[in-house]
PDB file of C-alpha atoms and ligand atoms in Angstrom:
ATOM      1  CA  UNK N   1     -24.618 -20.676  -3.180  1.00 97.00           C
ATOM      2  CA  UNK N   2     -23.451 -17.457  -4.361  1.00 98.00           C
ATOM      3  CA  UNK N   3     -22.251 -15.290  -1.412  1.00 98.00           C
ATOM      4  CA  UNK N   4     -21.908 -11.407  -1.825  1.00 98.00           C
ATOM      5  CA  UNK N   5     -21.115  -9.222   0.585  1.00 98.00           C
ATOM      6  CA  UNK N   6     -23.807  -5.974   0.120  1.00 98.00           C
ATOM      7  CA  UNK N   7     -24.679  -2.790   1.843  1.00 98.00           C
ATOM      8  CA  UNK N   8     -28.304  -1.275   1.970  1.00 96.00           C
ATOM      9  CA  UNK N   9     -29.886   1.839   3.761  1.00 92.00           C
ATOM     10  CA  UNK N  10     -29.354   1.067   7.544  1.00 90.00           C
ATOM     11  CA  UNK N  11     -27.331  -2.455   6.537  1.00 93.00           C
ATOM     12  CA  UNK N  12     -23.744  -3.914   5.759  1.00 96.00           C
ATOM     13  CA  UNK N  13     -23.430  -7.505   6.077  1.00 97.00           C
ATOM     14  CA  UNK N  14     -23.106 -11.052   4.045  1.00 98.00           C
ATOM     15  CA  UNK N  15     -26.192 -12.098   1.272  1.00 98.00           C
ATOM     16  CA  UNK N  16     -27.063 -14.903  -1.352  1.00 98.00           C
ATOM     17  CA  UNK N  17     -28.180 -13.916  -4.523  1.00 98.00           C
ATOM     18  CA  UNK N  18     -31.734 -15.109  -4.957  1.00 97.00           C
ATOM     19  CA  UNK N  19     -34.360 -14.455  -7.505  1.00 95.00           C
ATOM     20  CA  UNK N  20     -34.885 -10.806  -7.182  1.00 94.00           C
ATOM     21  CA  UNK N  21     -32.267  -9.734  -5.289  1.00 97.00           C
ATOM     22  CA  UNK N  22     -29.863 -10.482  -2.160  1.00 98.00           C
ATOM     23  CA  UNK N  23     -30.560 -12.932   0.842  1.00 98.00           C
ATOM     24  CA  UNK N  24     -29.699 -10.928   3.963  1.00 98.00           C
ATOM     25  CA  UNK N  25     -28.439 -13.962   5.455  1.00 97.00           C
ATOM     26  CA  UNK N  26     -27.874 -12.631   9.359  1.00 96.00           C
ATOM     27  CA  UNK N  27     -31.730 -12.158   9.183  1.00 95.00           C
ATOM     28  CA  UNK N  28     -32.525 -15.216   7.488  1.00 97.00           C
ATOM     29  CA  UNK N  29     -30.553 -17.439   9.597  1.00 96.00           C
ATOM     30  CA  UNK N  30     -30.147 -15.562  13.216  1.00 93.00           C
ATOM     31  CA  UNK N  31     -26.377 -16.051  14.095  1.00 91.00           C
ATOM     32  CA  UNK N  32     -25.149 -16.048  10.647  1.00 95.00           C
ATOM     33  CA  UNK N  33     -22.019 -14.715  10.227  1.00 96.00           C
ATOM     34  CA  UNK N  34     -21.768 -11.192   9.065  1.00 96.00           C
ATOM     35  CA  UNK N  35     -19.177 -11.529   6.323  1.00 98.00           C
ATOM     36  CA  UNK N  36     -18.465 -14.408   3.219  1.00 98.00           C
ATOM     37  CA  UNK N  37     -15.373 -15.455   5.096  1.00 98.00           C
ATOM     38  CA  UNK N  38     -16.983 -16.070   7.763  1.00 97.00           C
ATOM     39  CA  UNK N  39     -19.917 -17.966   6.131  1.00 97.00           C
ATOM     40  CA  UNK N  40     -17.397 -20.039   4.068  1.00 96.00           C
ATOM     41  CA  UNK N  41     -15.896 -21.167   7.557  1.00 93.00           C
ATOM     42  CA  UNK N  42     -19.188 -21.954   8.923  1.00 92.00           C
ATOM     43  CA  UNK N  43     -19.548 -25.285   9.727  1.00 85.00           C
ATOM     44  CA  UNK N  44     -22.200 -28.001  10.958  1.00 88.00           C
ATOM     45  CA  UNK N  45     -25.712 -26.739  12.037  1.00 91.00           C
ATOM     46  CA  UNK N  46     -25.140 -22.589  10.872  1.00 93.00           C
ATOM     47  CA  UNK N  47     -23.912 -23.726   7.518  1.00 93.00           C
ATOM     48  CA  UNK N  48     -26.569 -26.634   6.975  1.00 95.00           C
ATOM     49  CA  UNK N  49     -29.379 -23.988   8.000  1.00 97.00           C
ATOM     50  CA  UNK N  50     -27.298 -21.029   5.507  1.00 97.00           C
ATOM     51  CA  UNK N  51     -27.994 -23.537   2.972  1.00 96.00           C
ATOM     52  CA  UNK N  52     -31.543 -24.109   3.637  1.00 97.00           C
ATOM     53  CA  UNK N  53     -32.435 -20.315   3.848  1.00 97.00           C
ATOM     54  CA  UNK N  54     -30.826 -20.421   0.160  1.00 97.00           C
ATOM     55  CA  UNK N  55     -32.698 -23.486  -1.246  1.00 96.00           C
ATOM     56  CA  UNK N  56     -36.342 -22.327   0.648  1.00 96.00           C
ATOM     57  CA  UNK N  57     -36.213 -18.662   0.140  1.00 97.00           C
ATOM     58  CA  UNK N  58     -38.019 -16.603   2.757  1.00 97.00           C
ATOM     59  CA  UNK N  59     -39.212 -13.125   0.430  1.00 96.00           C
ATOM     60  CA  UNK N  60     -39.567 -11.249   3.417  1.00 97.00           C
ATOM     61  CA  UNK N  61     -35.703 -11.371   4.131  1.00 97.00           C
ATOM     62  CA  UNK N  62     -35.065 -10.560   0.566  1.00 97.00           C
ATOM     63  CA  UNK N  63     -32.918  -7.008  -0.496  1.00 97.00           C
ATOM     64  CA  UNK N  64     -34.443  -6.414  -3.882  1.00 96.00           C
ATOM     65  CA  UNK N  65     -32.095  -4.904  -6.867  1.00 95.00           C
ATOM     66  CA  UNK N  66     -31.220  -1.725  -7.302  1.00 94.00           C
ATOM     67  CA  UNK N  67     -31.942  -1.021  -3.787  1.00 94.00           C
ATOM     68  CA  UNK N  68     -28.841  -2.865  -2.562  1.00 97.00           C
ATOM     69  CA  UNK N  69     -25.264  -2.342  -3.360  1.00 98.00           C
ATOM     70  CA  UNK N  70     -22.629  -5.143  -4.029  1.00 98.00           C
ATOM     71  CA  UNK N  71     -18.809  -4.764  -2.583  1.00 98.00           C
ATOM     72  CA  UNK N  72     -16.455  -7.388  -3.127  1.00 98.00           C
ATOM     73  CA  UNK N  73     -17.320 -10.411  -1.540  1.00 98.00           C
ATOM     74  CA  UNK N  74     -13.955 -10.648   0.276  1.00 98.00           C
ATOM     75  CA  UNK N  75     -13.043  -6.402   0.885  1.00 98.00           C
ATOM     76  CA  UNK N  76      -9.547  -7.324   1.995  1.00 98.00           C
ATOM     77  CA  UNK N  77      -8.182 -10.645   1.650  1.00 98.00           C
ATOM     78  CA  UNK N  78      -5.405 -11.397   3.961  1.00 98.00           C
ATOM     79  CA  UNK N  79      -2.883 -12.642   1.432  1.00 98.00           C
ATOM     80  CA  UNK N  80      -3.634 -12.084  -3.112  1.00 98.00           C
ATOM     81  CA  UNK N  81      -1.332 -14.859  -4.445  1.00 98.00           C
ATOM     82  CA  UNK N  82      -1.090 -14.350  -7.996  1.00 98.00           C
ATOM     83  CA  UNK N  83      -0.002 -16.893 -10.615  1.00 97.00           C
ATOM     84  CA  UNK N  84       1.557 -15.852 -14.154  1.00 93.00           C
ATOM     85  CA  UNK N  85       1.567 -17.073 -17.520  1.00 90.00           C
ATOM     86  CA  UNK N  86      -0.460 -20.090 -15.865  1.00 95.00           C
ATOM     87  CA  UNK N  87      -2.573 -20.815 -19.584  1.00 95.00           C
ATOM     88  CA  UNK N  88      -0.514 -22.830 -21.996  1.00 91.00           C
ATOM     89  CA  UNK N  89      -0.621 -20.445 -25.324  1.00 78.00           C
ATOM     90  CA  UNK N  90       0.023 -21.565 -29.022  1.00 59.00           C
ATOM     91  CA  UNK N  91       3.590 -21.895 -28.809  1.00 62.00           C
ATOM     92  CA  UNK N  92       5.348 -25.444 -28.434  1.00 64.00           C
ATOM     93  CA  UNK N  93       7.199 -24.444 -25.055  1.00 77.00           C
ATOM     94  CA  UNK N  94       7.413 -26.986 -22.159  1.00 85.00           C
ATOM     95  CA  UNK N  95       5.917 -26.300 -19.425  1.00 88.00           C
ATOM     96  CA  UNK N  96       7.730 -24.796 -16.961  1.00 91.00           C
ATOM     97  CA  UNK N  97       8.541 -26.873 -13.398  1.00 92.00           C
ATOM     98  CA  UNK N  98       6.949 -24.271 -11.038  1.00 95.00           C
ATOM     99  CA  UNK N  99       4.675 -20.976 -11.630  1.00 95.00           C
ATOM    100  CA  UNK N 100       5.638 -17.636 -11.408  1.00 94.00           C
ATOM    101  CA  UNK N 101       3.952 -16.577  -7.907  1.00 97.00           C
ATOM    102  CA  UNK N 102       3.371 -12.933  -6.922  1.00 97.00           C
ATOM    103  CA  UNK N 103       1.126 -11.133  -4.921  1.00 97.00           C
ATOM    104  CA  UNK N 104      -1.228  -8.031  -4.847  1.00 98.00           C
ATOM    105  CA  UNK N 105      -2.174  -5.863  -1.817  1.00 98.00           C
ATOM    106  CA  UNK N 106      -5.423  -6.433  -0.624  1.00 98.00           C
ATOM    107  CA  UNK N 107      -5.525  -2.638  -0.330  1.00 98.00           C
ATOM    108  CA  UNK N 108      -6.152  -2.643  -4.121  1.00 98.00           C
ATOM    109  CA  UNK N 109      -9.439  -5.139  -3.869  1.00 98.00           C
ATOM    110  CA  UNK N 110     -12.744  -3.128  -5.051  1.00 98.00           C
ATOM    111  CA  UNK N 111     -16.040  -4.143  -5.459  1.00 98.00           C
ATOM    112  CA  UNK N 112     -18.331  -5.474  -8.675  1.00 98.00           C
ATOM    113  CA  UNK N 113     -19.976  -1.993  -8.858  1.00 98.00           C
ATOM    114  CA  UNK N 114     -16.542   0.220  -8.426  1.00 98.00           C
ATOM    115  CA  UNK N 115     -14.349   1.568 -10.687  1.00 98.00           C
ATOM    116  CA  UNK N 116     -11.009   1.435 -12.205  1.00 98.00           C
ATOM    117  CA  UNK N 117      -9.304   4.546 -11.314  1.00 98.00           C
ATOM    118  CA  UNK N 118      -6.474   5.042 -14.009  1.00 98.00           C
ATOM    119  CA  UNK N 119      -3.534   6.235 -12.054  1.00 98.00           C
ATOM    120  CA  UNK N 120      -1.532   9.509 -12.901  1.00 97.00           C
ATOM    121  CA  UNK N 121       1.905   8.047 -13.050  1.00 97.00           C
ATOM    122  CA  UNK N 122       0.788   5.450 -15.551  1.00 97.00           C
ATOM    123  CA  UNK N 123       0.011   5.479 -19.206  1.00 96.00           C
ATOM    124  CA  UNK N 124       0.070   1.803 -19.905  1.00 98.00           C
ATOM    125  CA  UNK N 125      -3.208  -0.002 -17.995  1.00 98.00           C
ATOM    126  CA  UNK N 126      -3.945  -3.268 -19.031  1.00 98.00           C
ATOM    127  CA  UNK N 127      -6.624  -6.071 -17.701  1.00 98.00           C
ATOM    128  CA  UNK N 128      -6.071  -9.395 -17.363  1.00 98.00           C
ATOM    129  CA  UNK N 129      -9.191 -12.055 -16.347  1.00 98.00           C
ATOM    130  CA  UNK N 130      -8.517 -14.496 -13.749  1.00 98.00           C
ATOM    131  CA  UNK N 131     -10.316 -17.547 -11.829  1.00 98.00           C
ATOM    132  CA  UNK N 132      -9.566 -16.792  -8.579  1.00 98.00           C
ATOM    133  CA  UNK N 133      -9.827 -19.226  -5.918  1.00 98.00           C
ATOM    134  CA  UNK N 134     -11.038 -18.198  -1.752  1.00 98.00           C
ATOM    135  CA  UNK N 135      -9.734 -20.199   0.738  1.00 98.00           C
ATOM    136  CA  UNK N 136     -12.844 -21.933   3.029  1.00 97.00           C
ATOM    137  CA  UNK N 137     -10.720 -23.786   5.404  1.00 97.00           C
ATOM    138  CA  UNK N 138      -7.238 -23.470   6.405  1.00 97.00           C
ATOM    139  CA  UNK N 139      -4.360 -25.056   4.405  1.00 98.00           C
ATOM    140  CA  UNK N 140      -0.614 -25.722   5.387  1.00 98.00           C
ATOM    141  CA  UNK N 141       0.860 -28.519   3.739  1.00 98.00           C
ATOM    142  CA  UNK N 142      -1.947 -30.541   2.068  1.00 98.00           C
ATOM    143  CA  UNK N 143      -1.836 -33.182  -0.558  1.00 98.00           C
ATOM    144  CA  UNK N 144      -3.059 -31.862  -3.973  1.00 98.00           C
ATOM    145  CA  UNK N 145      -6.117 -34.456  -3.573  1.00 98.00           C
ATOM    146  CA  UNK N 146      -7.215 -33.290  -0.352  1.00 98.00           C
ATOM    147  CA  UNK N 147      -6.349 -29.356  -1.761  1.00 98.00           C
ATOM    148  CA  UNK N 148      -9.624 -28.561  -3.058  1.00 98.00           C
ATOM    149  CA  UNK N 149     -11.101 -29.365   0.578  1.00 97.00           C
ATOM    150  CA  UNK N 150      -9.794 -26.034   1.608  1.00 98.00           C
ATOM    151  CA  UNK N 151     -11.406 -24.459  -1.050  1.00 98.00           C
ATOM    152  CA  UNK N 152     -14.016 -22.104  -0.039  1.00 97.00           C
ATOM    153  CA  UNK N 153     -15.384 -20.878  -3.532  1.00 98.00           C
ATOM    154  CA  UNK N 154     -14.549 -19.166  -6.943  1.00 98.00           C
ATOM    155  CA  UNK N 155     -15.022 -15.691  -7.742  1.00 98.00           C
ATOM    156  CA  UNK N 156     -13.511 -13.589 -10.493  1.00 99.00           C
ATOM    157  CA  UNK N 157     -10.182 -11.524 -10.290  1.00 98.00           C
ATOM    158  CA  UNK N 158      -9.268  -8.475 -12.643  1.00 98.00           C
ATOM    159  CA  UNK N 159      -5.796  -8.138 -12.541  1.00 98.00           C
ATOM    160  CA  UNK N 160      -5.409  -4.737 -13.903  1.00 98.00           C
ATOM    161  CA  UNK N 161      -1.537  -4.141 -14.641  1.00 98.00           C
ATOM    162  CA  UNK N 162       0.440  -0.862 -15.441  1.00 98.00           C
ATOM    163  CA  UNK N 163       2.515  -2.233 -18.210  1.00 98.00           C
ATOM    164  CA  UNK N 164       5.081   0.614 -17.968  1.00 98.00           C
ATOM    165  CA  UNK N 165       5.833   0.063 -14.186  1.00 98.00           C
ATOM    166  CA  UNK N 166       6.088  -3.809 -15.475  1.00 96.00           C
ATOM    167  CA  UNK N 167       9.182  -2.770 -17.434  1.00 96.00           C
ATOM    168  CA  UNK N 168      10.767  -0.352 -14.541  1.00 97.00           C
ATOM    169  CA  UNK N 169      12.325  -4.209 -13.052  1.00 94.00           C
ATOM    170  CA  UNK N 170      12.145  -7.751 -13.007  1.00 92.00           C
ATOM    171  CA  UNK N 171       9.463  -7.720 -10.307  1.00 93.00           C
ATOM    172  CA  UNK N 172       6.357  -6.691 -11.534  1.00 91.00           C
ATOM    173  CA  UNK N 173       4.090  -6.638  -8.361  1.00 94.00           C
ATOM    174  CA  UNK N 174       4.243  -2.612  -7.824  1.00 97.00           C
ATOM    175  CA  UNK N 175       2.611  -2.283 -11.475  1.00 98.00           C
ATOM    176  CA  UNK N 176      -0.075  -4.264 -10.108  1.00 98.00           C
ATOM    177  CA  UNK N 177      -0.535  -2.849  -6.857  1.00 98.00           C
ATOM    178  CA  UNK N 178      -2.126   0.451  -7.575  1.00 98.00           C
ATOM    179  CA  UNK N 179      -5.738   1.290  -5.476  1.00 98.00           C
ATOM    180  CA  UNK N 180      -8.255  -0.125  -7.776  1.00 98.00           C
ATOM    181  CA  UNK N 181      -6.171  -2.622  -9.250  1.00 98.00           C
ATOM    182  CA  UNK N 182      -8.175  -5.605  -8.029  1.00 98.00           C
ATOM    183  CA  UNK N 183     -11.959  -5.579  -9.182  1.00 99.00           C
ATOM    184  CA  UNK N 184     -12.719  -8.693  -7.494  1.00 98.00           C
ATOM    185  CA  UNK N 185     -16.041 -10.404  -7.681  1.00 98.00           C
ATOM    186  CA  UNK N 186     -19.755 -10.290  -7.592  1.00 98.00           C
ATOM    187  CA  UNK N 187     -20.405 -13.378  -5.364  1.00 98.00           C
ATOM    188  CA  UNK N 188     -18.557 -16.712  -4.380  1.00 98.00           C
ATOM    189  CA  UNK N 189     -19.621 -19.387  -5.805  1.00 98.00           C
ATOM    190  CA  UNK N 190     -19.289 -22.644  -3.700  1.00 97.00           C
ATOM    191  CA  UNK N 191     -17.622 -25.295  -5.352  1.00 97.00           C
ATOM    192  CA  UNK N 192     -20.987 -27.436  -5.738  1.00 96.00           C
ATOM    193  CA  UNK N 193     -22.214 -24.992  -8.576  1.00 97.00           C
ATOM    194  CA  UNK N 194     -19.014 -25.811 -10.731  1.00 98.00           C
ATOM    195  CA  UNK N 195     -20.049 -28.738 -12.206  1.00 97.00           C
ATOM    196  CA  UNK N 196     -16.151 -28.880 -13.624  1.00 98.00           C
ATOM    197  CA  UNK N 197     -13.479 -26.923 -12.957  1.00 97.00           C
ATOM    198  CA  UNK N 198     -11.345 -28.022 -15.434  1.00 97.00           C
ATOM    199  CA  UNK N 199     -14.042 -27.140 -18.445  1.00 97.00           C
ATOM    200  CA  UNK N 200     -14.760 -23.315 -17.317  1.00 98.00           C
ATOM    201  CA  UNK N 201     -14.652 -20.454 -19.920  1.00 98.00           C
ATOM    202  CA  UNK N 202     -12.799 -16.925 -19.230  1.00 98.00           C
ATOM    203  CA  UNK N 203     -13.599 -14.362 -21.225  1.00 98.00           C
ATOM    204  CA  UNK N 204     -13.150 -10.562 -21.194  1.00 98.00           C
ATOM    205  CA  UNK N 205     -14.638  -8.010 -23.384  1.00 98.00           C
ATOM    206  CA  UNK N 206     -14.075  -4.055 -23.554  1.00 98.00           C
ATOM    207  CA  UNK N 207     -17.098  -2.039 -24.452  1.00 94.00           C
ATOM    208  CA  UNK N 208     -18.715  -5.312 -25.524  1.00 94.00           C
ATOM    209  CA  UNK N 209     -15.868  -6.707 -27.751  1.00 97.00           C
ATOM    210  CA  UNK N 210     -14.710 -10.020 -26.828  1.00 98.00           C
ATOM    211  CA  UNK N 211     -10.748  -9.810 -26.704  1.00 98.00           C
ATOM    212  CA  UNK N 212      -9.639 -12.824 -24.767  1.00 97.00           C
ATOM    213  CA  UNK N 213     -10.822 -16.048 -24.275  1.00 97.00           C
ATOM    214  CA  UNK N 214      -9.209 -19.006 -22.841  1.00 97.00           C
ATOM    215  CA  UNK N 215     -10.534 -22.583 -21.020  1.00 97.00           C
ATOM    216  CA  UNK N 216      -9.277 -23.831 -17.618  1.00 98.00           C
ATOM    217  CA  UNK N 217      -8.701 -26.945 -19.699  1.00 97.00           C
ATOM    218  CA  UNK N 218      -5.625 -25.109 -20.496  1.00 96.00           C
ATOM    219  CA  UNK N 219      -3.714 -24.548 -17.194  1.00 97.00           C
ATOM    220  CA  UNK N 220      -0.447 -25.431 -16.740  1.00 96.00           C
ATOM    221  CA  UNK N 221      -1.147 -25.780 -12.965  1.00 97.00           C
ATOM    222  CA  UNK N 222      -4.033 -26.272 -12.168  1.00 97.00           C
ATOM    223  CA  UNK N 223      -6.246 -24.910  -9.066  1.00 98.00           C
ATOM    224  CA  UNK N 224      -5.467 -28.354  -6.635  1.00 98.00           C
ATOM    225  CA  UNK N 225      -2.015 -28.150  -7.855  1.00 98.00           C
ATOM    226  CA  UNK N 226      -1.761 -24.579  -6.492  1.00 98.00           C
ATOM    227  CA  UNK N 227      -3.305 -24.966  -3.470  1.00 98.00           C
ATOM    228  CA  UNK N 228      -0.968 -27.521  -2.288  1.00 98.00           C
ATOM    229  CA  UNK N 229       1.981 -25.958  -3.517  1.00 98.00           C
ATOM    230  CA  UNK N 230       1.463 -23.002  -1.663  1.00 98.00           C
ATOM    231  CA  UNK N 231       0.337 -24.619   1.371  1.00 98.00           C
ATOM    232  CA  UNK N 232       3.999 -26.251   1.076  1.00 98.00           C
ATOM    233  CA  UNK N 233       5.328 -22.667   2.290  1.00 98.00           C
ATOM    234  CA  UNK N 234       2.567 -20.633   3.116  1.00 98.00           C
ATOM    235  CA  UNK N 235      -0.261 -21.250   6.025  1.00 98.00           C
ATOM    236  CA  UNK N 236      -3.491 -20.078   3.481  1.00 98.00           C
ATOM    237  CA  UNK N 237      -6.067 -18.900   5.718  1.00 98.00           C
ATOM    238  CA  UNK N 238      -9.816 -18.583   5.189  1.00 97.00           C
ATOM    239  CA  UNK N 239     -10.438 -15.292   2.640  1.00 98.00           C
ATOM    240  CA  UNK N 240      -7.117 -15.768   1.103  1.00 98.00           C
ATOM    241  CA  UNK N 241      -7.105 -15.046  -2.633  1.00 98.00           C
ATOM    242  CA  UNK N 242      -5.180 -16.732  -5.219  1.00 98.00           C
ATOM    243  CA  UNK N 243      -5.874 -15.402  -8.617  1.00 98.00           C
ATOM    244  CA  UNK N 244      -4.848 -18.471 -11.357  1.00 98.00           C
ATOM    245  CA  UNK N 245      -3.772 -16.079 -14.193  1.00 97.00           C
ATOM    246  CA  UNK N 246      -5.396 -15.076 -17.410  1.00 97.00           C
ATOM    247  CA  UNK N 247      -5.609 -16.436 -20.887  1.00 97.00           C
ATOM    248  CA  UNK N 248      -3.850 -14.600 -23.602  1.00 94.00           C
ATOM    249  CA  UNK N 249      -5.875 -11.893 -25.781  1.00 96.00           C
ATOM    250  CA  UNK N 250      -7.249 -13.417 -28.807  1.00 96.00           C
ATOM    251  CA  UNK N 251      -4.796 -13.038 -32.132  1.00 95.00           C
ATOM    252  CA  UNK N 252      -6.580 -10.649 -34.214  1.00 95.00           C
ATOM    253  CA  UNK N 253      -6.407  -7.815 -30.409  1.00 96.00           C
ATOM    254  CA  UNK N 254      -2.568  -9.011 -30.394  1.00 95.00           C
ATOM    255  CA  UNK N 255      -1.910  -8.120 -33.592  1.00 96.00           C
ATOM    256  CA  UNK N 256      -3.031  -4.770 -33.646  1.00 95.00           C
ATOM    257  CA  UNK N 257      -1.296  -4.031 -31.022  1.00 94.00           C
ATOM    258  CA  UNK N 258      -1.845  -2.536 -27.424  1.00 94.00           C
ATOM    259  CA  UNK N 259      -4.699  -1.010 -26.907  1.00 95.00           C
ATOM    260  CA  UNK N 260      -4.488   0.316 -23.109  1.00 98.00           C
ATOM    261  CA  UNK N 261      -7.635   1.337 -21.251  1.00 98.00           C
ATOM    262  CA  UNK N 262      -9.174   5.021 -21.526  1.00 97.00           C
ATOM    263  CA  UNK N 263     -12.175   6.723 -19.048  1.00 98.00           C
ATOM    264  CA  UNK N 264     -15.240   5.562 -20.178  1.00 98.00           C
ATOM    265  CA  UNK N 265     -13.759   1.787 -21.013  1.00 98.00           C
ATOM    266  CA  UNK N 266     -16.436  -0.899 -19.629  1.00 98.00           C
ATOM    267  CA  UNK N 267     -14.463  -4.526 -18.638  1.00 98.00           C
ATOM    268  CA  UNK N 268     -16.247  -7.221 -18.467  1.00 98.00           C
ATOM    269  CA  UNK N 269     -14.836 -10.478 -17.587  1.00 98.00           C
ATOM    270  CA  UNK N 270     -17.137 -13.666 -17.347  1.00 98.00           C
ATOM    271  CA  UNK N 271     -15.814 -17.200 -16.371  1.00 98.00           C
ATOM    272  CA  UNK N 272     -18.531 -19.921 -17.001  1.00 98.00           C
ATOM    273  CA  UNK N 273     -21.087 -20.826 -13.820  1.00 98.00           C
ATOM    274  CA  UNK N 274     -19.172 -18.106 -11.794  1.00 98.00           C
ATOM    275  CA  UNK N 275     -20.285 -15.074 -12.977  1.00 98.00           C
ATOM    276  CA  UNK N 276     -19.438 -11.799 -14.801  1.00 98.00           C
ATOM    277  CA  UNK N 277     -17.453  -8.621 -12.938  1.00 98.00           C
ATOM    278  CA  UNK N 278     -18.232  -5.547 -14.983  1.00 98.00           C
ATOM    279  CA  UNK N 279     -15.697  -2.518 -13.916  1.00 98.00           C
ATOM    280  CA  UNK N 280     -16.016   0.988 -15.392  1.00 98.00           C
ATOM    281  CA  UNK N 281     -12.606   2.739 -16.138  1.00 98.00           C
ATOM    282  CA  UNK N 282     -12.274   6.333 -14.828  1.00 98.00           C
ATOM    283  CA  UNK N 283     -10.251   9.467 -15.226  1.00 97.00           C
ATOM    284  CA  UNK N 284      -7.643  10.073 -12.121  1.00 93.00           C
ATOM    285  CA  UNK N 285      -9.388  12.366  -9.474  1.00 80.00           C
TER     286      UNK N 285
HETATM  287 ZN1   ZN A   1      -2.466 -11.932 -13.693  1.00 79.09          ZN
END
């Protein structure tokens, strides 16, 4: 399934995306759950029937596109746990013993049809594309093979950095905690769609240029590995976000050196079977 959460005239509340347009599941299913959270929690006969309104699509409970607008499919997480440097790059480096872990507020989450609002006190705005994982089922202190249990679904993170308030200290989560800072999105996509999440491509482009691309083949921990770990000190509760980290620009963007993001800029990021979030950079108001 791939579970948005959508508002249309007269309606907020938790979809599918179908042919055509967006399941309204609390019509499809009467006592569905009004938010992806909530559906992701959903167990025994209100998930099984969720499932079967996806599969056997009733039209009549169908939103069609444009008429119905997309938000992020979790608005505000309780917890954005962010992992850096997480891809293993060209260099011969060891892997390091544990990740660098940081969060984001989930004040700065915004939907797949928002913007990026560049903020006045920064010059330096950057993107970064990012796996991130939602939490289905509670997790405190699980195994790395029972980890991906607690998995809800996969959606896509933009971690949008002000490099200049990266360099004010050595803790970099302000610079990545401005309001719009976390496009986060269009649906999540339950694990069963991923046919492996260790072959999944992340790419980003800007105004249709690829500049980063990068395989989940290639992280240093991987999304299991995570999960436990933080469940070793954190309880992770349904709707919690952890964003995995993102894949250094291609060589040919790095060499010509930084290139921060203007009004007008379109990102798109796309990671393989999970979709693509497409956020349009604006002006400060
Ligand atoms: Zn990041």
């Amino acid at each position: 399934m791939r579970l948005v959460e959508f508002t249309a005239p007269g309606r907020r509340g938790a979809g599918a995306i179908v042919p055509g347009g967006v399941l309204d599941l609390a019509r499809a299913v009467p006592g569905a759950p009004e938010s992806v959270v909530g559906v992701l929690a959903a167990e025994g006969a209100v998930r099984h029937a969720i499932r079967r309104a996806t599969e056997d699509v009733d039209p009549t409970h169908v939103l069609p596109w444009p008429g119905v607008r997309l938000l992020a499919p979790v608005p505000r997480p309780g917890a954005i746990w962010c992992i850096g440097y997480n891809y293993r790059g060209h260099t011969t480096q060891d892997d390091p013993a544990f990740p660098d872990v940081f969060t984001k507020p989930a004040a700065a989450v915004v939907g797949p049809q928002d913007a990026i609002i560049l903020p006045v006190a920064a010059a330096e705005v950057d993107y970064e594309a990012e796996l991130a994982v939602v939490i289905g089922r509670r997790a405190h202190r699980v195994a790395e093979s029972e980890a991906l249990d607690h998995v809800g679904g996969y959606t896509v993170l933009n971690d949008v950095s002000a490099r200049d308030w990266q360099r004010h200290g050595s803790q970099w989560g302000l610079a990545k905690s401005f309001p719009t800072f976390a496009p986060l999105g269009p649906a999540v996509v339950t694990p069963d769609e991923i046919p492996d999440l260790a072959d999944l491509t992340v790419e980003a482009r800007v105004d249709g240029e690829t500049t980063l691309r990068g395989s989940t083949r290639d992280l240093v921990f991987p999304v299991a590995w995570i999960v436990a770990y933080l469940s070793r000190a954190v309880v992770l509760e349904p709707g919690d976000v952890i964003a995995t980290g993102t894949p250094q620009k291609l060589p040919h963007v790095l060499d010509r050196g930084p290139r921060w993001l203007r009004p007008g800029d379109v990102v798109e990021i796309t990671i393989s079977h999970v979709g693509t979030l497409r956020s349009t950079v604006v002006a400060p108001e």
